Coordinates of N, CA and C in Angstrom, one line a residue:
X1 N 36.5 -47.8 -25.9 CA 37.0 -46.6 -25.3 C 36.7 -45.5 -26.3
X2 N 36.7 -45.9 -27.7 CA 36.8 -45.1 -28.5 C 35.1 -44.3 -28.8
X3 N 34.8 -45.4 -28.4 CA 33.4 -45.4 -28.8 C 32.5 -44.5 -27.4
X4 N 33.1 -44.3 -26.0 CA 32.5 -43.5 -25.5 C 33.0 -42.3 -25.5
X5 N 34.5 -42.2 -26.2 CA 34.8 -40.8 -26.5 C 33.7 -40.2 -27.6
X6 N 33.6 -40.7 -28.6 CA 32.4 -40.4 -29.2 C 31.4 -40.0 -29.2
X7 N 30.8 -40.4 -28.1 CA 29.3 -40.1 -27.4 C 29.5 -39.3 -26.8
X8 N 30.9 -39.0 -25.7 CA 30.7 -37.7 -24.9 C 30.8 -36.7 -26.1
X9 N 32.1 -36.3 -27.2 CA 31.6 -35.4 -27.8 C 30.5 -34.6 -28.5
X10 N 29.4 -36.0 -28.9 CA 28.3 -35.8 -29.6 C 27.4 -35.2 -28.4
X11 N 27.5 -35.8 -27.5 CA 26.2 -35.4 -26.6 C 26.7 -33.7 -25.9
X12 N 28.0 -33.2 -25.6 CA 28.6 -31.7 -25.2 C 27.8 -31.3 -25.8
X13 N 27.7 -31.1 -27.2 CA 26.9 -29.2 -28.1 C 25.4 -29.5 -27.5
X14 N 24.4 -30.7 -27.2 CA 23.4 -30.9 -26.8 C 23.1 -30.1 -25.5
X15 N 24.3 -30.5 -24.6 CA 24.5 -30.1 -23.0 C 24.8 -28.4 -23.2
X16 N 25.5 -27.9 -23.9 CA 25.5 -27.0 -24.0 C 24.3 -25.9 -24.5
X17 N 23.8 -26.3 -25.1 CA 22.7 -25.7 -25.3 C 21.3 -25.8 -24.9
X18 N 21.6 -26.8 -24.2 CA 20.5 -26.8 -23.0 C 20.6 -25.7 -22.0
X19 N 22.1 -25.8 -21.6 CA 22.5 -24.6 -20.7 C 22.1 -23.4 -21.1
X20 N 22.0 -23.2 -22.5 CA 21.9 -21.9 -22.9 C 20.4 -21.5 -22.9
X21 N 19.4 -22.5 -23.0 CA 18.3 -22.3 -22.8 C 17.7 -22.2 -21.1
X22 N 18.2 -22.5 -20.4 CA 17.9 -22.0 -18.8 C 18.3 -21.1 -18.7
X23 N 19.5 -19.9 -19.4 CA 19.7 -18.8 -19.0 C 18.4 -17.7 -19.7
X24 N 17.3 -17.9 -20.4 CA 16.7 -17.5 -21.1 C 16.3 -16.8 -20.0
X25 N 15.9 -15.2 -20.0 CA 15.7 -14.5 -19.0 C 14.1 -14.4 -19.0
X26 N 13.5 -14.1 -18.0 CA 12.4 -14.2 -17.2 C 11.4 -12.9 -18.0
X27 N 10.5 -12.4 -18.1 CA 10.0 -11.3 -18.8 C 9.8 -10.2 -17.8
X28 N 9.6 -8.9 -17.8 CA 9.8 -8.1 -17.1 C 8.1 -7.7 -16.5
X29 N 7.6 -8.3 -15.9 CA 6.3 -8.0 -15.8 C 6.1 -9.0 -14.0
X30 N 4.8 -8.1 -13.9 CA 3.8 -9.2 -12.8 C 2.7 -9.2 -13.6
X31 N 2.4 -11.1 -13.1 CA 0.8 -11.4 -13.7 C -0.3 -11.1 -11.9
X32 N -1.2 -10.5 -12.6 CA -2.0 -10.8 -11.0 C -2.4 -12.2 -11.0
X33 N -3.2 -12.3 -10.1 CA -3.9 -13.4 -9.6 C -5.7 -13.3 -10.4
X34 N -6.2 -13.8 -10.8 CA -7.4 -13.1 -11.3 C -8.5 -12.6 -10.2
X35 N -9.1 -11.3 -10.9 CA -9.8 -10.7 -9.8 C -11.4 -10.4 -10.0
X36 N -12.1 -10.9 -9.6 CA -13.7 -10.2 -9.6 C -13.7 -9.0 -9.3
X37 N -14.3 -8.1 -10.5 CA -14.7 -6.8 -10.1 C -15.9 -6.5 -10.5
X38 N -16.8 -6.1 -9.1 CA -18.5 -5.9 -9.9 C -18.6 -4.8 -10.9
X39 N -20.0 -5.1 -11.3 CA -20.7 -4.4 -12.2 C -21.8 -3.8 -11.2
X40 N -21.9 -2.6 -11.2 CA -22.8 -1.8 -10.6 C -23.6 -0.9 -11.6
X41 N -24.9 -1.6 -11.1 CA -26.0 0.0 -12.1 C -26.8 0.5 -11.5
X42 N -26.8 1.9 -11.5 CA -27.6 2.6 -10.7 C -28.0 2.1 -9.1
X43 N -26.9 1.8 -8.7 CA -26.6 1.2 -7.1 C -26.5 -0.5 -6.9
X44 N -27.0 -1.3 -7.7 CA -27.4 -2.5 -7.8 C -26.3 -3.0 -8.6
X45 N -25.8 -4.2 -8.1 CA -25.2 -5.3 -8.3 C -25.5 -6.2 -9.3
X46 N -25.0 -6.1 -10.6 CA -25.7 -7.2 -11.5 C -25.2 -7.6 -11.9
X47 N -23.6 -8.3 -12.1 CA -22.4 -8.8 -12.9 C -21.2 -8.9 -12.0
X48 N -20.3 -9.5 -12.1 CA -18.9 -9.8 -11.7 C -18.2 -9.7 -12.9
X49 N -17.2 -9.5 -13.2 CA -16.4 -9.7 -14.5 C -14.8 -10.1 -13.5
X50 N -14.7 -11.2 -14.4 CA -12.9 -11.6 -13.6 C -12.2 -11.4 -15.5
X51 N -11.1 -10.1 -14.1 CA -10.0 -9.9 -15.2 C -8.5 -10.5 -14.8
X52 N -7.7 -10.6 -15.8 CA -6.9 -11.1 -15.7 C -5.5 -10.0 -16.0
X53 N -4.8 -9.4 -14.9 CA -4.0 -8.0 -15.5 C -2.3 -8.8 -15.6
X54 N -1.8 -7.8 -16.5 CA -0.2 -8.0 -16.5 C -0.1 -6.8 -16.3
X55 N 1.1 -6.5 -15.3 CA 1.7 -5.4 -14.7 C 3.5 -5.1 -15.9
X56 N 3.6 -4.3 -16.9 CA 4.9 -4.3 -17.2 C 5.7 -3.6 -16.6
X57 N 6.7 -3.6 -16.9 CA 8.2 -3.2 -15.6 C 8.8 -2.4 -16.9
X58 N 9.7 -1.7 -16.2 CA 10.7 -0.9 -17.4 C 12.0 -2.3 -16.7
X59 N 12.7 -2.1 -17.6 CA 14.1 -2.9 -17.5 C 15.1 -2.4 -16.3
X60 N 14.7 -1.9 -16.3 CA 15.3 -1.8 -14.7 C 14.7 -2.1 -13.2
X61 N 13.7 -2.3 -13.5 CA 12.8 -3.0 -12.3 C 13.3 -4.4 -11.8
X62 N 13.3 -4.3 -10.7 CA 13.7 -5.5 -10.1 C 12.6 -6.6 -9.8
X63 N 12.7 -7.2 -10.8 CA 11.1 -8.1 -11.3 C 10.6 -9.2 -9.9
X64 N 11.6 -9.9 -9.5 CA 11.5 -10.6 -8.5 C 11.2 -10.1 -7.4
X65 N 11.8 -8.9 -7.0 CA 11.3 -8.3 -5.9 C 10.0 -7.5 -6.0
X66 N 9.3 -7.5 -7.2 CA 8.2 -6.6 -7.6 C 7.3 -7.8 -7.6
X67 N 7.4 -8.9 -8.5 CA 6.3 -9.9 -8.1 C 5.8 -10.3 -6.5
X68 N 6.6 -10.3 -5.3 CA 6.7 -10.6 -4.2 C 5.3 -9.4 -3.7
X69 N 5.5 -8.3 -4.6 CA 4.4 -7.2 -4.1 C 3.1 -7.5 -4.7
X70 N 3.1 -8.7 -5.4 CA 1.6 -9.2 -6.5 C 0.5 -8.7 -5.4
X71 N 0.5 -9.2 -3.8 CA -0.4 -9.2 -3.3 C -1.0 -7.6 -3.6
X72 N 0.0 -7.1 -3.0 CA -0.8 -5.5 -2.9 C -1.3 -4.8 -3.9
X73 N -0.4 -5.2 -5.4 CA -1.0 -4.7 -6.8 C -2.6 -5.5 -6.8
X74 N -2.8 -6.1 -6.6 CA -4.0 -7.1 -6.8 C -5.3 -6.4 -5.6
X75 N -4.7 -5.7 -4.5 CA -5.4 -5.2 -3.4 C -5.8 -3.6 -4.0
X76 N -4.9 -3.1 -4.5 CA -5.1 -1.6 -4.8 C -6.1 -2.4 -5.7
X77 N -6.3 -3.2 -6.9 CA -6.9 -2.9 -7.7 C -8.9 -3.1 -7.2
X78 N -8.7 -4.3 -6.5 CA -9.8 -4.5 -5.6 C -10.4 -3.6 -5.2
X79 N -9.8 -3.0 -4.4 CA -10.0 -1.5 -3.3 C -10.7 -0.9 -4.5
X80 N -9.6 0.0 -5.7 CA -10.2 1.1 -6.7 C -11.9 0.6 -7.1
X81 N -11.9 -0.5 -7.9 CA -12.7 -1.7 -8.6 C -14.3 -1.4 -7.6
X82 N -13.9 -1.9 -6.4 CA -15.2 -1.3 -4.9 C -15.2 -0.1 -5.1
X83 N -14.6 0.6 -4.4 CA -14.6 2.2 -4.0 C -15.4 3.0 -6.1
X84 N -15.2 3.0 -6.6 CA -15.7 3.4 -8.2 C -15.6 2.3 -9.4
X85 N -16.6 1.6 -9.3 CA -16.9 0.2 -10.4 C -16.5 1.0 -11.5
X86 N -15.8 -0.5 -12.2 CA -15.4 0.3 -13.8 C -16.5 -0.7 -14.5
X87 N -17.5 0.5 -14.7 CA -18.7 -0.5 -15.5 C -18.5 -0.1 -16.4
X88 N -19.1 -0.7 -17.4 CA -18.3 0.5 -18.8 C -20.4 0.9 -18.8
X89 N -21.1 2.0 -19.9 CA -22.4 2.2 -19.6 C -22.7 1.4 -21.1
X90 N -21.7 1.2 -21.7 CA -23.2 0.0 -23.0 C -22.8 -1.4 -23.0
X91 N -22.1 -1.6 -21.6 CA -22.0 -2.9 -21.6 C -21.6 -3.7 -20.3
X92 N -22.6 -4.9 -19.7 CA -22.2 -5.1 -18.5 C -21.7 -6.4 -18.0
X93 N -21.0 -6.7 -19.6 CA -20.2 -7.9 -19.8 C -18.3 -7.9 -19.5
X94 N -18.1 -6.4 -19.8 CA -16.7 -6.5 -19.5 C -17.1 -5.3 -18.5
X95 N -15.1 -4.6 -18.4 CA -14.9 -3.6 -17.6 C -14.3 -2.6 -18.4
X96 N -14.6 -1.4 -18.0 CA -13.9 0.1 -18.8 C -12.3 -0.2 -18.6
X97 N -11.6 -0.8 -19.6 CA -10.5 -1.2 -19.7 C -9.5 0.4 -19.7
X98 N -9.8 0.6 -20.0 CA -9.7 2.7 -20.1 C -9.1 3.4 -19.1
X99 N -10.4 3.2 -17.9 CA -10.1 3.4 -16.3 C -9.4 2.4 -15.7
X100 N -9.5 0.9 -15.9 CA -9.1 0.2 -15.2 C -7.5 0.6 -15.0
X101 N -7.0 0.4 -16.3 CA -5.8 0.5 -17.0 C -4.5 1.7 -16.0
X102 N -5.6 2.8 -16.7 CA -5.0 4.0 -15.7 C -4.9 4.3 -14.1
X103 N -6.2 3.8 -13.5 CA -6.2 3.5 -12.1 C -5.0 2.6 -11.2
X104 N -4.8 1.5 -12.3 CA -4.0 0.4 -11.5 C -2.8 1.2 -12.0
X105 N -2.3 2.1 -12.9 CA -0.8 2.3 -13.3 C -0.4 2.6 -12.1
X106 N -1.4 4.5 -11.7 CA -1.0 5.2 -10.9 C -1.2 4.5 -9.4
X107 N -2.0 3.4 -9.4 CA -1.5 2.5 -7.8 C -0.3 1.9 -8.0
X108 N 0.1 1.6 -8.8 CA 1.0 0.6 -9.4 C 2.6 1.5 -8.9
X109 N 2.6 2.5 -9.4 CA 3.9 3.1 -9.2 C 3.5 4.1 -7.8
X110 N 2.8 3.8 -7.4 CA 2.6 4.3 -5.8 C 3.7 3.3 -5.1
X111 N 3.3 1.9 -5.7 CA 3.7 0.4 -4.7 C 4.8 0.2 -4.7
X112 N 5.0 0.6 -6.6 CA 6.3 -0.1 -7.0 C 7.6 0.8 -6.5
X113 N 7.2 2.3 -6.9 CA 8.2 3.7 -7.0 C 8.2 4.2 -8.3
X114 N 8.6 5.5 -8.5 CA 8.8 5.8 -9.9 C 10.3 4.7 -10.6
X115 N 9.5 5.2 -12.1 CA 10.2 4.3 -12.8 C 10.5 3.0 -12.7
X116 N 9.6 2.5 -12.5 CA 9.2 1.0 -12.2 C 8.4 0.2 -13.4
X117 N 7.2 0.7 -13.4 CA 6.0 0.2 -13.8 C 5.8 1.0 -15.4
X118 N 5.9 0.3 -16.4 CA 6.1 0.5 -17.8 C 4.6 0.8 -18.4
X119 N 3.9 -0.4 -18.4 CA 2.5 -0.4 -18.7 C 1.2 -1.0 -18.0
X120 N -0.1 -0.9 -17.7 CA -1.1 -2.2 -17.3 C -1.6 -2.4 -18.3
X121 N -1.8 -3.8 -18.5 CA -2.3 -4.7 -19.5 C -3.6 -5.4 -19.0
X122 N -5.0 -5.2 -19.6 CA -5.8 -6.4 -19.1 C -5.6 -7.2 -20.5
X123 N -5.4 -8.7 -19.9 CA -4.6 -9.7 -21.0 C -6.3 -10.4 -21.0
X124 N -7.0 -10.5 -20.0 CA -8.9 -11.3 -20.3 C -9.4 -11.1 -19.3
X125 N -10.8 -10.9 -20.1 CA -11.8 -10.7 -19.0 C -12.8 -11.6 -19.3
X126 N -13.7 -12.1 -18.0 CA -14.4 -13.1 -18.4 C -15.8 -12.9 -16.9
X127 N -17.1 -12.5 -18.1 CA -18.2 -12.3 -16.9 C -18.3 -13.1 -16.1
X128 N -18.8 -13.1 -14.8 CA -19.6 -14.6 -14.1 C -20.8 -14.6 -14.7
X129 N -21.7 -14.0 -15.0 CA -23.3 -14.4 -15.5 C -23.5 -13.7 -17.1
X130 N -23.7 -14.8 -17.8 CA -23.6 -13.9 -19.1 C -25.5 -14.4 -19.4
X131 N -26.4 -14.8 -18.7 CA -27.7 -14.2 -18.7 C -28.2 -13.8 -17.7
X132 N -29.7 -12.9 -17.9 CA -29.9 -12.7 -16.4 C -29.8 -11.2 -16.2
X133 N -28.3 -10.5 -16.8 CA -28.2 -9.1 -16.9 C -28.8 -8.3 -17.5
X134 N -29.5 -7.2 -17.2 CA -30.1 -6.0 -17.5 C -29.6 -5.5 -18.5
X135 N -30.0 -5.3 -20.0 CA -30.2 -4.5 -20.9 C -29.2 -3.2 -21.1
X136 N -28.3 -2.4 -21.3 CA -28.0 -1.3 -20.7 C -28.9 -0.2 -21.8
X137 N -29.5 0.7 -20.5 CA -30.4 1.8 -21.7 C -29.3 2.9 -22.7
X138 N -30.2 2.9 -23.8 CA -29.6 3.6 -24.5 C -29.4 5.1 -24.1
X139 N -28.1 5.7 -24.7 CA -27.6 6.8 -24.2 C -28.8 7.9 -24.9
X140 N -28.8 8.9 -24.1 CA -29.8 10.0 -24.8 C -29.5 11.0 -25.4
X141 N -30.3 10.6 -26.6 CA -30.3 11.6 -27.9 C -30.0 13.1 -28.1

């Protein structure tokens, strides 16, 4: 008897702090889904680039109810991405992280509301064709 009083006290601070590691709170962000966005040059289609975005929240965003909107954050960016390619012009391997960034904020707190949406992050980007692509001409002198 003695000997499982023992064990239960040893094993409590274990249990206990397991408990304390499930309360570890959740981060304040949406990840998208990854997304193809072409590369267009001079009307023509020559690249896909899949990015990968994180949406940040200010701390008062209601995170759970904001991921549930992943779909639409992921559609605005699609939409923008078609409607004006973020090609960058010396390179047709990534995306104008610049434009992307800014474009998705201000859809972003369209979706979310003000004071929602903290930062956009592209966390990776990754071409579909890394041969095969066109050269980009050099800018003029």
């Amino acid at each position: 008897m003695l000997l499982v009083a023992a064990l239960a006290c040893a094993t409590s601070p274990a249990l206990a702090s397991e408990k304390k590691e499930a309360k570890v709170e959740v981060g304040q962000y949406v990840d998208l889904s990854p997304v193809a966005l072409p590369i267009v040059v001079r009307g023509q289609l020559v690249n896909y680039v899949f990015v990968y975005v994180r949406i940040n929240l200010t701390t008062g965003a209601n995170s759970v109810k904001l991921r549930e909107k992943e779909p639409y954050f992921r559609d605005a960016l699609v939409r923008a991405g078609h409607r004006t390619p973020f090609t960058k012009a010396d390179d047709y391997m990534v995306v104008d992280v610049g434009r992307l960034t800014s474009t998705l904020q201000r859809e972003a707190v369209a979706i979310a509301g003000p004071g929602m949406v903290r930062s956009v992050v592209v966390t990776s980007q990754a071409p579909k064709r890394r041969t095969g692509v066109p050269t980009p001409r050099a800018a003029p002198a």
